Structure formats: structure tokens, C-alpha cells
PDB file of C-alpha atoms and ligand atoms in Angstrom:
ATOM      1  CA  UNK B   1     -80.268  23.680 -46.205  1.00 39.00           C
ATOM      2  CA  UNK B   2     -76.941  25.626 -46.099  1.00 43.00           C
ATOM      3  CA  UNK B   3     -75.790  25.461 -42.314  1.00 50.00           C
ATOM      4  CA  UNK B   4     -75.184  29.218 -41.276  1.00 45.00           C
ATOM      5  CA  UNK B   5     -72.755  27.909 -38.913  1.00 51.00           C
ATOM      6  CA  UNK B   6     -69.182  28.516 -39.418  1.00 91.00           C
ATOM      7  CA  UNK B   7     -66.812  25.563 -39.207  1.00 97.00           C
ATOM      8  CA  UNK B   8     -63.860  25.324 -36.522  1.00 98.00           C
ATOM      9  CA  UNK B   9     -61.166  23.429 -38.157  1.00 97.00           C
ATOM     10  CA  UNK B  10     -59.275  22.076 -35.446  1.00 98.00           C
ATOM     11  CA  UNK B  11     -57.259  20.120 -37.854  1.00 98.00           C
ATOM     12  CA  UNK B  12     -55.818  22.778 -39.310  1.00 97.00           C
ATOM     13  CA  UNK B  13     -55.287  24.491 -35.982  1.00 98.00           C
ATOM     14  CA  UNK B  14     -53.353  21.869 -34.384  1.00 98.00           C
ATOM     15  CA  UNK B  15     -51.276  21.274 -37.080  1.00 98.00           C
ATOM     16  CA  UNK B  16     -49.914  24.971 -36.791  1.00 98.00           C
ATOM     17  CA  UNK B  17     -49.567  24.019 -33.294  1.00 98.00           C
ATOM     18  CA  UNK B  18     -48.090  20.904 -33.924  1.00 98.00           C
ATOM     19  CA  UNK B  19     -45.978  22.481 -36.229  1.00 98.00           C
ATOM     20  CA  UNK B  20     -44.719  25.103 -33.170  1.00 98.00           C
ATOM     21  CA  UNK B  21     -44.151  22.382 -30.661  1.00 98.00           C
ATOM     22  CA  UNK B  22     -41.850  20.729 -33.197  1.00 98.00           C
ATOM     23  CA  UNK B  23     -39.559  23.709 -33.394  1.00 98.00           C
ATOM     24  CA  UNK B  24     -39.582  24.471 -29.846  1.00 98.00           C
ATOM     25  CA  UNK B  25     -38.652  20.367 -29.358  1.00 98.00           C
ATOM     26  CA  UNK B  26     -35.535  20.552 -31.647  1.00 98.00           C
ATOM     27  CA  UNK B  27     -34.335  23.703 -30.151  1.00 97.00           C
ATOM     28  CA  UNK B  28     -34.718  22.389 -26.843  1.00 97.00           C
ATOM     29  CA  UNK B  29     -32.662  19.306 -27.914  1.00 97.00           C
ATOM     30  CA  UNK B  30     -30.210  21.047 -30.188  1.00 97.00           C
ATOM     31  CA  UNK B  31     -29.509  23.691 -27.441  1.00 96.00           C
ATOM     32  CA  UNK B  32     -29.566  21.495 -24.186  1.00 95.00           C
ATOM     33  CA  UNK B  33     -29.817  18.282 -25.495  1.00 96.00           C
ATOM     34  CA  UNK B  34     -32.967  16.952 -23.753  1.00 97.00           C
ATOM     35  CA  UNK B  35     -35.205  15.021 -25.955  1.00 98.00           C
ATOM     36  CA  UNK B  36     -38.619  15.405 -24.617  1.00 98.00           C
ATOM     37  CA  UNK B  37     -39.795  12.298 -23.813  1.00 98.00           C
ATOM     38  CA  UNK B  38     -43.856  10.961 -22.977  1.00 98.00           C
ATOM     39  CA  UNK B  39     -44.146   7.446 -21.165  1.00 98.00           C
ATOM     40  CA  UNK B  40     -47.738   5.717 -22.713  1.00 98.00           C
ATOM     41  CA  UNK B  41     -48.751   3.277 -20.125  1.00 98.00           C
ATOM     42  CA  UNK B  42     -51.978   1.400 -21.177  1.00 98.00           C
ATOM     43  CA  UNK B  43     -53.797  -1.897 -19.151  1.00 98.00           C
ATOM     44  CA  UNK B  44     -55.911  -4.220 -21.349  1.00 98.00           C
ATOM     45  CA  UNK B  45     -57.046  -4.246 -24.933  1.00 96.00           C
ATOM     46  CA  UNK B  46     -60.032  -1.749 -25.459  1.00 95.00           C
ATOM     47  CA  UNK B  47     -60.054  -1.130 -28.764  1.00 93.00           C
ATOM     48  CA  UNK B  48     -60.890   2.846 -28.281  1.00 92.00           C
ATOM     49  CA  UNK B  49     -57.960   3.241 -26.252  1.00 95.00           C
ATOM     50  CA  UNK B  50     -55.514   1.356 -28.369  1.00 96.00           C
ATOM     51  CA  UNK B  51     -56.383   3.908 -31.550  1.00 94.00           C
ATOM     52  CA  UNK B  52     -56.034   6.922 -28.805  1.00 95.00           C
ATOM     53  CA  UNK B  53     -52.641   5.178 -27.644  1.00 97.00           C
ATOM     54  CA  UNK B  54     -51.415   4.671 -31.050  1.00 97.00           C
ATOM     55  CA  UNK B  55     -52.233   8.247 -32.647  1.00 96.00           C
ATOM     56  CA  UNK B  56     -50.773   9.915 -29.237  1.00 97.00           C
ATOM     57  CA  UNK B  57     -47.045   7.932 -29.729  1.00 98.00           C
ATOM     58  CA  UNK B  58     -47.536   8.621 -33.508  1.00 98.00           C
ATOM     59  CA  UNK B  59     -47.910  12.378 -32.610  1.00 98.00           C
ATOM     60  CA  UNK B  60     -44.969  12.757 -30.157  1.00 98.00           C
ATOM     61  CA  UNK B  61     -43.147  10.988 -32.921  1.00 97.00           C
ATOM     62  CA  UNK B  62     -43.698  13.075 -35.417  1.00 98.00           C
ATOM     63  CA  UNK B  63     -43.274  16.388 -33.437  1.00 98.00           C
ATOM     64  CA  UNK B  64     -39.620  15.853 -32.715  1.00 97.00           C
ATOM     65  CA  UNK B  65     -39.814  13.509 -29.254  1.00 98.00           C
ATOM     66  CA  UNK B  66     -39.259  10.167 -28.191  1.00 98.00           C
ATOM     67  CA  UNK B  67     -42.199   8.185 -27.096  1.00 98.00           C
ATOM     68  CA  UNK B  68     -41.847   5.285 -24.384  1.00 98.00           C
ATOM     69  CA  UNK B  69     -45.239   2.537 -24.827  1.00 98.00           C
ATOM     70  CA  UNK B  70     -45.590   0.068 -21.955  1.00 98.00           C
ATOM     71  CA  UNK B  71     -48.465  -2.292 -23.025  1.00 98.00           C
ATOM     72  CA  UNK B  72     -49.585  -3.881 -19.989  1.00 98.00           C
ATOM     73  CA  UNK B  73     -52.160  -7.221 -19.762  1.00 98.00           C
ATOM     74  CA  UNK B  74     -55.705  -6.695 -18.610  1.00 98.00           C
ATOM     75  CA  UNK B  75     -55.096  -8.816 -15.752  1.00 98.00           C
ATOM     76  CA  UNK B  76     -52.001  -6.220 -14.527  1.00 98.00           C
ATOM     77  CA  UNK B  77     -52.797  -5.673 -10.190  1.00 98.00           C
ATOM     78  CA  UNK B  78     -53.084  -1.905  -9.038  1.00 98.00           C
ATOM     79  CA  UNK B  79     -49.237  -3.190  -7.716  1.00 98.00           C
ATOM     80  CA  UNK B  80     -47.538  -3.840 -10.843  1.00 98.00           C
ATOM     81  CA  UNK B  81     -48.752  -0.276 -12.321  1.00 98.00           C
ATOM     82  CA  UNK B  82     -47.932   1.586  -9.391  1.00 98.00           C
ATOM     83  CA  UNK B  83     -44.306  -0.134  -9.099  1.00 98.00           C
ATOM     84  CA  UNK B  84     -43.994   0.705 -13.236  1.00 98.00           C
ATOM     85  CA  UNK B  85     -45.363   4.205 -12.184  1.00 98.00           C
ATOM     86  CA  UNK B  86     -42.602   4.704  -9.346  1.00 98.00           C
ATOM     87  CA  UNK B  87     -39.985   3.686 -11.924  1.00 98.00           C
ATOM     88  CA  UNK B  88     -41.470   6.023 -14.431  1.00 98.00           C
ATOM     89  CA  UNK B  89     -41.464   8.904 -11.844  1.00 98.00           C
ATOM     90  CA  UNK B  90     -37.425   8.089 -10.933  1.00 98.00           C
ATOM     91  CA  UNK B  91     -36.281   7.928 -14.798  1.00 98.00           C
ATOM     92  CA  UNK B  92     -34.946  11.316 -15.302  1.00 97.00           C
ATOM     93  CA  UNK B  93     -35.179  10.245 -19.281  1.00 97.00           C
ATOM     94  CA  UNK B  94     -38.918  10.520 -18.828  1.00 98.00           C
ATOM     95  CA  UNK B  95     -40.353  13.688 -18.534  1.00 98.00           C
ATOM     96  CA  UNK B  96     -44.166  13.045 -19.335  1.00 98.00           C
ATOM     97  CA  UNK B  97     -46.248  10.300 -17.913  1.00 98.00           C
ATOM     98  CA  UNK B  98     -49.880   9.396 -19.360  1.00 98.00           C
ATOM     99  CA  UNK B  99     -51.928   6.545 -18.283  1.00 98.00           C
ATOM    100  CA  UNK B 100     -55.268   5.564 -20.619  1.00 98.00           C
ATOM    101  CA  UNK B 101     -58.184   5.829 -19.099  1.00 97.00           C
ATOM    102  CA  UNK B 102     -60.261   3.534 -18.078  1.00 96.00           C
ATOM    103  CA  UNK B 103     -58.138   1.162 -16.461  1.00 98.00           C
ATOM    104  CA  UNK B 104     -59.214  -2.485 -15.761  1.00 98.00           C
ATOM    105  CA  UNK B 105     -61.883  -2.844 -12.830  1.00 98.00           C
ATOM    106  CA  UNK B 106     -59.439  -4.338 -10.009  1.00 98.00           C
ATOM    107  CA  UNK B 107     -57.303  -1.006 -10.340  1.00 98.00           C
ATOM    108  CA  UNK B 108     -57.903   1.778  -8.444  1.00 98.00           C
ATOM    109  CA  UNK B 109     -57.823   4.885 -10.779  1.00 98.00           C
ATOM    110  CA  UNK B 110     -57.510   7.661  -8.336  1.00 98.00           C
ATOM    111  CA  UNK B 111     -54.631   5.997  -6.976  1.00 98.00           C
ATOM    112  CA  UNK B 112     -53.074   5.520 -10.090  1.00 98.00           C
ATOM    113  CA  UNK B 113     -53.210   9.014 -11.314  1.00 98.00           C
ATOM    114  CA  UNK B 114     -51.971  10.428  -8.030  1.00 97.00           C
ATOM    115  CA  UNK B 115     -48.916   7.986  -7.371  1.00 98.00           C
ATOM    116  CA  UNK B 116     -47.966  10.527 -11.350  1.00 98.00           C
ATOM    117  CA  UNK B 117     -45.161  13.129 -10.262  1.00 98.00           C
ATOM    118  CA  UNK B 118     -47.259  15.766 -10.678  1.00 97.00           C
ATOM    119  CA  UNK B 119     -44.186  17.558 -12.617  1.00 97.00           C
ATOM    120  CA  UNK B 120     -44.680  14.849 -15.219  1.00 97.00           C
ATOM    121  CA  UNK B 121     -48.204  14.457 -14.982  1.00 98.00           C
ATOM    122  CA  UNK B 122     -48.811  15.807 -18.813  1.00 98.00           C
ATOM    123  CA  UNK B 123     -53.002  14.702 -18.266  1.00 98.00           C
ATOM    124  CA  UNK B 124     -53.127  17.153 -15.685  1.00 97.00           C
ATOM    125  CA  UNK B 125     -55.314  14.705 -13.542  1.00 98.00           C
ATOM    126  CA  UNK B 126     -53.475  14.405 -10.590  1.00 97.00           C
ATOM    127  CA  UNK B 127     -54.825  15.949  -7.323  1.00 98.00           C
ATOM    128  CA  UNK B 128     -51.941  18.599  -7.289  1.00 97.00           C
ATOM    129  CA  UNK B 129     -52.661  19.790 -10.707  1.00 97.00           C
ATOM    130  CA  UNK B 130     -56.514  19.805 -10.579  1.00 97.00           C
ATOM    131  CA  UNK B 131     -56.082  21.415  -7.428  1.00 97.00           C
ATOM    132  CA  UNK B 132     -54.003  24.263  -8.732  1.00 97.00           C
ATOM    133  CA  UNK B 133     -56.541  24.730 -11.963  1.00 97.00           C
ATOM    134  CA  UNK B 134     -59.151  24.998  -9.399  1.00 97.00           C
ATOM    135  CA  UNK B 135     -57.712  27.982  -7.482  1.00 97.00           C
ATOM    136  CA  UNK B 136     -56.574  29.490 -11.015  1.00 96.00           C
ATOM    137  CA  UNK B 137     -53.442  28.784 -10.916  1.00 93.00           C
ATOM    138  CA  UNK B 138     -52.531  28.251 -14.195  1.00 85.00           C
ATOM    139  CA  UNK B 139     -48.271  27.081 -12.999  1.00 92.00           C
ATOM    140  CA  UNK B 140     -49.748  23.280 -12.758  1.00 96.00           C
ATOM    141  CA  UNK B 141     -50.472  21.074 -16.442  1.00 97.00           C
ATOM    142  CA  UNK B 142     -54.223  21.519 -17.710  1.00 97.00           C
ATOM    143  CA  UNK B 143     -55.910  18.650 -18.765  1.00 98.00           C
ATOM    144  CA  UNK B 144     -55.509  18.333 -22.579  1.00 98.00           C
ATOM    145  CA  UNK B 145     -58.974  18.509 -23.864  1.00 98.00           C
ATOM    146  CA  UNK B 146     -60.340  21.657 -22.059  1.00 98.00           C
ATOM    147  CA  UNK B 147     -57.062  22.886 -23.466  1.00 98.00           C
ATOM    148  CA  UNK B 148     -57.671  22.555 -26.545  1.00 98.00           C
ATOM    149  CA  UNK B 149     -61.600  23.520 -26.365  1.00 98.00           C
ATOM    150  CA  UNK B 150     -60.420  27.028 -25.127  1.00 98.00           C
ATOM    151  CA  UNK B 151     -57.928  27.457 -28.283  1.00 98.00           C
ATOM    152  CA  UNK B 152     -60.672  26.699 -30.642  1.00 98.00           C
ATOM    153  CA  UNK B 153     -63.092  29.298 -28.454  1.00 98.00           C
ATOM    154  CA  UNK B 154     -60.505  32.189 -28.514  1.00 98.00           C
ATOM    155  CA  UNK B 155     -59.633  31.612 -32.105  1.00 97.00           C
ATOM    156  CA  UNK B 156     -63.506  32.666 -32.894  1.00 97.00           C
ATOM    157  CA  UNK B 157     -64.294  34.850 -29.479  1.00 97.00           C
ATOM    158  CA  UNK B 158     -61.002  36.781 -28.834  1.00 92.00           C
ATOM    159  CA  UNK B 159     -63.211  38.205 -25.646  1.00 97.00           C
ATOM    160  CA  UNK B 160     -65.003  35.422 -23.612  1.00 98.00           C
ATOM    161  CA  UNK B 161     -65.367  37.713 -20.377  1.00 98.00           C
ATOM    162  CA  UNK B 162     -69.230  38.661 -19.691  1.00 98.00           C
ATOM    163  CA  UNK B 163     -70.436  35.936 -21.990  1.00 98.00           C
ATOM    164  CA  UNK B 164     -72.985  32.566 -20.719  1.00 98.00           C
ATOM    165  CA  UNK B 165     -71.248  29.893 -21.248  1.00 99.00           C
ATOM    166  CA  UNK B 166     -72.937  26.336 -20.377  1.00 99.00           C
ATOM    167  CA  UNK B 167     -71.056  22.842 -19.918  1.00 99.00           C
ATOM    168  CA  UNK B 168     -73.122  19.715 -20.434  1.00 98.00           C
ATOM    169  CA  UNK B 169     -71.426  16.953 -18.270  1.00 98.00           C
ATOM    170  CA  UNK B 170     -69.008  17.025 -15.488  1.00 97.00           C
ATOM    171  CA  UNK B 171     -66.363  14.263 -15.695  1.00 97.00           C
ATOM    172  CA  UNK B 172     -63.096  15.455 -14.092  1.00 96.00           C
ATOM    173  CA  UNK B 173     -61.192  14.593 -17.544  1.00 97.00           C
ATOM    174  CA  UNK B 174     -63.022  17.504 -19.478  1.00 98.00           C
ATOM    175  CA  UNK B 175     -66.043  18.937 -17.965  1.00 98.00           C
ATOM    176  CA  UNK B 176     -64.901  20.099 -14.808  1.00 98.00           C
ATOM    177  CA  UNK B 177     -62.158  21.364 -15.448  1.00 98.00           C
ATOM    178  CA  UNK B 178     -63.586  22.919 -18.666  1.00 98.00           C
ATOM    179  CA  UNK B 179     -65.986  25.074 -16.369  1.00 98.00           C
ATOM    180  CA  UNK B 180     -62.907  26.357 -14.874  1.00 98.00           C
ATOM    181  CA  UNK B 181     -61.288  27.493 -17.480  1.00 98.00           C
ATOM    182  CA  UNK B 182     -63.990  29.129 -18.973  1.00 98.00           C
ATOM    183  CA  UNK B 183     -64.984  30.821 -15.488  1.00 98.00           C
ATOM    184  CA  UNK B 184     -61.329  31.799 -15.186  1.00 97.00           C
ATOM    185  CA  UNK B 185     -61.747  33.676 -18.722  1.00 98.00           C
ATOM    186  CA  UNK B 186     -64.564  35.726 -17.222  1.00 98.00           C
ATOM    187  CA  UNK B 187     -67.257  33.575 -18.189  1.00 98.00           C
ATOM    188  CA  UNK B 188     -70.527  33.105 -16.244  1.00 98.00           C
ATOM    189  CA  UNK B 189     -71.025  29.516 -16.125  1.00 98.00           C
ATOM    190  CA  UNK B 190     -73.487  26.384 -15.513  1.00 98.00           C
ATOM    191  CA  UNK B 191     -72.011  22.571 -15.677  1.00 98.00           C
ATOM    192  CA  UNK B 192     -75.116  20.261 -16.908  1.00 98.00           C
ATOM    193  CA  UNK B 193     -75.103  16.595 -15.374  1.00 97.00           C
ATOM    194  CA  UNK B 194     -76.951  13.712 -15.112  1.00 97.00           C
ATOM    195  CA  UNK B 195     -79.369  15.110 -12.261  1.00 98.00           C
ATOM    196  CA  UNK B 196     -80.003  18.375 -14.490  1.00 98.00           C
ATOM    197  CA  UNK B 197     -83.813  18.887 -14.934  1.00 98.00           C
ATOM    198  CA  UNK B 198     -83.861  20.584 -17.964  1.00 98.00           C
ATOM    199  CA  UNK B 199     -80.263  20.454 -20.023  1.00 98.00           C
ATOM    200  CA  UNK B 200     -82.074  21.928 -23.368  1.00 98.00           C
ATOM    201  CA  UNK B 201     -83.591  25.115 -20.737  1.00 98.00           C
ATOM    202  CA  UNK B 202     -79.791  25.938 -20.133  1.00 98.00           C
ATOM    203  CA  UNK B 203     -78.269  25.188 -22.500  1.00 98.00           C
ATOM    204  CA  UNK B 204     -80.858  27.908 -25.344  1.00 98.00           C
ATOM    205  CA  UNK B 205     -79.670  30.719 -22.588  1.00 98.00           C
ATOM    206  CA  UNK B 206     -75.984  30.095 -23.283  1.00 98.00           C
ATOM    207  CA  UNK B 207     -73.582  32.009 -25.593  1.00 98.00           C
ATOM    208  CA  UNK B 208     -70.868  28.853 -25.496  1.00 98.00           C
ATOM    209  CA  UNK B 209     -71.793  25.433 -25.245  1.00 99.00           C
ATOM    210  CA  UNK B 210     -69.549  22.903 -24.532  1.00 99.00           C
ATOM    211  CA  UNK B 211     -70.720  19.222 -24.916  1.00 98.00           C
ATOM    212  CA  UNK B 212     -68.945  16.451 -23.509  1.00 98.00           C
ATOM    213  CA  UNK B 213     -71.442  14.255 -22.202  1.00 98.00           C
ATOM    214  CA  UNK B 214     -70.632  10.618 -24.306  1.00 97.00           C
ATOM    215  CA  UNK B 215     -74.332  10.632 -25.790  1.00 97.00           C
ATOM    216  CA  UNK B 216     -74.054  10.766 -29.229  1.00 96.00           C
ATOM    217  CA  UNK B 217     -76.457  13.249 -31.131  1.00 96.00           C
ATOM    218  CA  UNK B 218     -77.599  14.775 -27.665  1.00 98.00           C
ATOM    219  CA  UNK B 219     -77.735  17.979 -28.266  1.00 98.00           C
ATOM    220  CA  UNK B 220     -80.893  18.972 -30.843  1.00 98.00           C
ATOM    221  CA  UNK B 221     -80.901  21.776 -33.176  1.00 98.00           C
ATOM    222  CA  UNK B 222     -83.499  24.241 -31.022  1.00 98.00           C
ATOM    223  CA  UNK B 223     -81.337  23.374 -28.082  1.00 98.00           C
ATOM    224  CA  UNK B 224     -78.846  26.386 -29.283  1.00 98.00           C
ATOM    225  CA  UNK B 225     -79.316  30.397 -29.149  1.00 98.00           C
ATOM    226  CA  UNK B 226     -79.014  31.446 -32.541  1.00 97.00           C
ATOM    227  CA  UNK B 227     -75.222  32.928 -32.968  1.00 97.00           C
ATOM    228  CA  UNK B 228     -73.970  30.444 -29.796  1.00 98.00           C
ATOM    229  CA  UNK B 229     -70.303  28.929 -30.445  1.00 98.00           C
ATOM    230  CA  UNK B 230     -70.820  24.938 -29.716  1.00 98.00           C
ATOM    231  CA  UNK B 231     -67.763  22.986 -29.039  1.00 98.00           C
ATOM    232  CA  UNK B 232     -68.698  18.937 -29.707  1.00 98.00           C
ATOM    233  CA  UNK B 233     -66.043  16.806 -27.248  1.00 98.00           C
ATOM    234  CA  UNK B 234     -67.867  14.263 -28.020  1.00 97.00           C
ATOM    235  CA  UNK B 235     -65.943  10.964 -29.478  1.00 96.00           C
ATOM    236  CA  UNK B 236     -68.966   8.115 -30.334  1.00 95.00           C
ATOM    237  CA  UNK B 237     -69.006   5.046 -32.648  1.00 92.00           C
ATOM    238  CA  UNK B 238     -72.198   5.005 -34.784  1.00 90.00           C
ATOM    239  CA  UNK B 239     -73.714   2.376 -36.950  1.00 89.00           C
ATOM    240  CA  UNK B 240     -75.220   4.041 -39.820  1.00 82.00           C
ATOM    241  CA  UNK B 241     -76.529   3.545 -43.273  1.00 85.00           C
ATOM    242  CA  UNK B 242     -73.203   3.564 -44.780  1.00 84.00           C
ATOM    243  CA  UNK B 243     -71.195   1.986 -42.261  1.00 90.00           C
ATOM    244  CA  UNK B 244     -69.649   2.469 -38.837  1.00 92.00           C
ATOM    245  CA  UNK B 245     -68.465   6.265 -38.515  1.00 94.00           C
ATOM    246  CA  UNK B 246     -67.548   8.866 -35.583  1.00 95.00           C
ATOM    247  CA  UNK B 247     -69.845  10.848 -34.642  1.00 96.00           C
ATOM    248  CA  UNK B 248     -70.341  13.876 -31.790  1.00 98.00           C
ATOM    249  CA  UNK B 249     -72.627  14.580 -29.014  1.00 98.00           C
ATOM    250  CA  UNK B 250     -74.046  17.332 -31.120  1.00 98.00           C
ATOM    251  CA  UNK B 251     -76.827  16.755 -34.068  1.00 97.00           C
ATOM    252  CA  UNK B 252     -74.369  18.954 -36.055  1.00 96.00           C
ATOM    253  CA  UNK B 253     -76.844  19.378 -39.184  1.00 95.00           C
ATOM    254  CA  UNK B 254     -79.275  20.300 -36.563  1.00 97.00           C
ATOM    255  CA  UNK B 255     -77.434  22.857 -35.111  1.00 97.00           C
ATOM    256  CA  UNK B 256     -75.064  24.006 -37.420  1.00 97.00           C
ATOM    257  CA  UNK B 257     -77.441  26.527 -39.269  1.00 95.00           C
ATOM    258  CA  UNK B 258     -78.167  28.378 -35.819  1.00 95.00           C
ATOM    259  CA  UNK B 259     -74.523  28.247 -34.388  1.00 97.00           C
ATOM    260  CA  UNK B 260     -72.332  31.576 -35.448  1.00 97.00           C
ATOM    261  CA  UNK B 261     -69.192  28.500 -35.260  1.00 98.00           C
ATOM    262  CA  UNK B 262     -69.310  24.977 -34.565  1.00 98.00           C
ATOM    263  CA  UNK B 263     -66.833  22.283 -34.311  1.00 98.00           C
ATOM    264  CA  UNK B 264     -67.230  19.504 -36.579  1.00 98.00           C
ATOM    265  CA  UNK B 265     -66.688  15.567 -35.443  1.00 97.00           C
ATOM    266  CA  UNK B 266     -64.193  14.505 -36.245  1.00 96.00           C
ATOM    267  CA  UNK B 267     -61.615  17.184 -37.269  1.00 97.00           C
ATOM    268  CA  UNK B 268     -62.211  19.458 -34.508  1.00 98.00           C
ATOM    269  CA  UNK B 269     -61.873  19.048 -30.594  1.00 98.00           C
ATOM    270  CA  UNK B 270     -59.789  15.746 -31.078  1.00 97.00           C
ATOM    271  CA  UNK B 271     -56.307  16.667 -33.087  1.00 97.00           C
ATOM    272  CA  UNK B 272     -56.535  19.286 -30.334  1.00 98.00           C
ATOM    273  CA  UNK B 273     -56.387  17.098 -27.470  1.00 98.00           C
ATOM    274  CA  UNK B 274     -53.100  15.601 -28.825  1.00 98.00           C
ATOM    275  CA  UNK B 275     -51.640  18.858 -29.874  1.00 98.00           C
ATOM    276  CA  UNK B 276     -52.317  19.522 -26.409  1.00 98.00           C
ATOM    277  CA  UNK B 277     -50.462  16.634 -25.098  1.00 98.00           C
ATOM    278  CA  UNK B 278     -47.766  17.817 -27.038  1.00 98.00           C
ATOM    279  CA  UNK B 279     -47.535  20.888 -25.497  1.00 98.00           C
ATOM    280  CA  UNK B 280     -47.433  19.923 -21.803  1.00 98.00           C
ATOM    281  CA  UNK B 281     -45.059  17.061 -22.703  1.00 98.00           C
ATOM    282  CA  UNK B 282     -43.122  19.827 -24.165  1.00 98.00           C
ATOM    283  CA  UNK B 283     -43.560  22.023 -21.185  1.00 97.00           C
ATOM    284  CA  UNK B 284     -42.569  19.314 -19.017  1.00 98.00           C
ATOM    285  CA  UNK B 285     -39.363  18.537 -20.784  1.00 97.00           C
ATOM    286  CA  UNK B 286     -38.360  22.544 -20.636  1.00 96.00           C
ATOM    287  CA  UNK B 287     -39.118  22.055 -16.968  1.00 92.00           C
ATOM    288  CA  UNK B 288     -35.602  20.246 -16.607  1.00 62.00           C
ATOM    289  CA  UNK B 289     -34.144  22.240 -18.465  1.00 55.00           C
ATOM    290  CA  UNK B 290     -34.404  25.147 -16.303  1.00 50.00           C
TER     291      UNK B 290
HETATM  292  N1  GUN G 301     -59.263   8.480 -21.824  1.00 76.89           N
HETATM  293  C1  GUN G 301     -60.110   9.301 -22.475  1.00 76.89           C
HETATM  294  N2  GUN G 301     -59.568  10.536 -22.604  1.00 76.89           N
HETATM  295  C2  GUN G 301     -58.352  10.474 -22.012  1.00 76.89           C
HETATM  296  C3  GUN G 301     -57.308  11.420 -21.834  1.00 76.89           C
HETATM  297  O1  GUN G 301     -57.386  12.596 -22.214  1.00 76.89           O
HETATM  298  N3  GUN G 301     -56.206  10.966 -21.188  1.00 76.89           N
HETATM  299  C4  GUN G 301     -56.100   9.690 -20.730  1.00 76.89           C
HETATM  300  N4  GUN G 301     -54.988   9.344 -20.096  1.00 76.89           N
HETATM  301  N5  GUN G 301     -57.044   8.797 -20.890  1.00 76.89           N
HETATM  302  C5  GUN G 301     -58.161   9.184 -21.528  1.00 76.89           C
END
């Protein structure tokens, strides 16, 4: 069956971004000679977070700015990262900070992401930032992901205001502070979790759906309005027929035919989140610069 759906191709999108945030990098260096600068920090060796951590210094790279990696051993105390952290936060060379989540069991996360200056705090987890999103203010850094989700959703809905929009999971790294965004853009808007009754009942009522639950294939094909836009954040490993592959929260040959746009997995929410990171690292950098 031909899907009816129309594809978001966030690869293409974030490489025009990319491709922005490159220029704005070398003028910033060329004019006041600050080289924008992200600090990686990861703890331990999970495999998913070593391919994020590698494509995120690759991208800073390759827009025009330096990239800093600390590699730190799983067995690293909550002391050691929060003294690397402090020396992070004083190195005026550094102007973005990002730790990978999830950190090792014996470190306190919370802690970790708030010791972050929240001036270089590019993830836009820290307490300060979140904080500011949640009032909507928009002067703080927005968490990458959401970011990028909202791109892709204006580049196919220039007007969002007045529209249902539903957000299956609530994780403080996308869903949360996706419902924000959204409800900022004049959205009316329900956040799905684990406790939720009926997810498919809200989600059929919604005009946006936004699925970032870490459950891959969740959402079914008569799950969606017909003419919904469904943004898959979902990032899963999948053993199939042909082999391990990456696959989304969404049954995208399910729902594709009833979706008016859908984001494919991968090639759609994902360059975004790093295009994203670009951005704020950017912003940070201009910060200094005054
Ligand atoms: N782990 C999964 N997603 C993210 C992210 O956006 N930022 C960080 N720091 N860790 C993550």
C-alpha cells in the first residue's frame, strides 16, 4: 500500500541548519575570535552512548567548533565528576557543557546536571533552565530534542495555536519539556505516561502526536486521526529478519498511510537533536561574546 503520509526529512533539515550554525561559528571566530567550544563528558562504556558521544564531537567538528571529550571509567565517584564539572564551569575556553545520560548507578544525576553553569548548560537540563522553559521563558537553553521536534512541526504546520496536540511519555529530557513547548505555541495539550489508562483513546483525538516513550513499535496504525502530524523520538535497537536495525516508537507502515506527515526513524527527529546541540553551543559561545 502507498503510505499517504508525507515524509519529514529531518536529515535534510538539519543539514541546512547545520550548514547556518557553521557560518554563524566562523563569523563569530573571524570577528571576535572565540571558537565555540562543547565539553563531552561521558562515565562508563554503554555502547548507545558512545555512538551518541561520537556523532555529537563529530558534529561540532564539522560545524566550525572545537570539541573537548573527557572519557571517564564506569567506576568514576559522583566526586570526581563534580570536581571535572567545577573545572569545566571555571574554563572560560569552554562555553558548552554536556554530560551523557545515564550515568553509572553510584552517581547522583540530578546533582550532576545542576552543579552545569546553567550559562553553559547546552542540554538545557539544569533546574535553572527547565525552570525558565516552564514559565515560558524562552532566555534559558531548551533541551535539544523538543527543539528539534518543534522545527520539524512548524516546517509542516506554520500555525500550531488551537490545534490537540498529545505527548506519549514524560521524561524530563524530551517529554516534558516537549508539552511545554507545544503549550507555549498555543497548543492544547495531554502528556501520556505509564499510569495512562487508555494512551490509544488520546492519542486518535490528537492533531500532533509526539512519541517518545522508548517502546519500540508502540504506537499502532488506528492509534492516529487521519491527517495527524506524528513525530517518532523514538531511538530502539531491533533484531529483525535482516539483521539488527533502528527502529521508532511508531509502527511507521502502520501509520504512515493515515498521517498528513510523519517522521521517519532514522533520518528524522535524531540529526535534529544534534543540530540542536549545535545551536545552543553556538548560542552559548555568542553569550561571551556580548
Ligand atoms: N541521553 C539520551 N539523550 C540525551 C541527551 O539529549 N543529552 C544527554 N546529555 N544525554 C542523553
Amino acid at each position: 500500500m502507498e503510505a499517504a503520509g508525507k515524509l519529514i526529512n529531518g536529515v535534510a533539515f538539519a543539514r541546512q541548519l547545520r550548514s547556518e550554525i557553521r557560518q554563524e561559528a566562523e563569523n563569530l571566530h573571524a570577528v571576535h575570535g572565540i571558537l565555540p567550544t562543547l565539553a563531552v563528558v561521558m562515565v562508563g562504556n554503554d555502547p548507545a552512548s558512545a555512538v551518541y558521544v561520537r556523532n555529537k564531537i563529530r558534529a561540532t567538528e564539522q560545524a566550525g567548533m572545537r570539541s573537548v571529550s573527557h572519557h571517564l571509567p564506569a567506576i568514576t565517584s559522583e566526586a570526581e565528576l563534580l570536581d571535572l564539572i567545577a573545572t569545566l564551569n571555571a574554563d572560560e575556553t569552554v562555553h558548552g557543557i554536556l554530560v551523557q545520560l545515564p550515568l553509572p548507578a553510584q552517581i547522583d544525576r540530578d546533582a550532576v546536571l545542576d552543579a552545569i553553569s546553567p550559562a553553559k548548560d547546552v542540554d538545557g537540563f539544569h533546574i535553572v533552565n527547565a525552570g525558565l522553559l516552564a514559565v515560558g521563558r524562552h532566555d534559558g537553553f531548551i533541551p535539544c530534542t523538543p527543539m528539534g521536534c518543534m522545527m520539524l512541526l512548524h516546517s509542516v504546520l506554520p500555525e500550531l495555536a488551537g490545534l490537540h496536540a498529545v505527548v506519549v511519555g514524560c521524561s524530563n529530557i524530551v517529554g516534558r519539556p516537549m508539552a511545554r513547548l507545544l503549550q507555549q505555541a498555543g497548543c492544547t495539550v495531554t502528556v501520556t505516561h505509564l499510569q495512562t489508562r487508555d494512551v490509544a483513546a488520546e492519542t486518535r483525538r490528537a492533531d500532533i502526536v509526539v512519541v517518545a516513550a522508548g517502546h519500540p513499535g508502540l504506537v499502532r496504525g488506528d492509534w492516529i486521526k487521519p491527517g495527524a502530524v506524528v513525530i517518532d523520538v523514538g531511538i530502539n535497537r531491533a533484531e529483525t529478519p535482516q539483521g539488527a536495525r533502528i527502529v521508532g516508537d511508531v509502527a511507521f507502515d502502520e501509520v504512515a498511510p493515515h498521517a498528513a506527515a510523519i517522521t521517519p526513524v532514522p533520518g528524522g527527529v535524531g540529526p535534529m537533536t544534534i543540530a540542536c546541540l549545535l545551536q545552543n553551543t553556538l548560542r552559548a559561545a555568542q553569550g561571551l561574546a556580548g
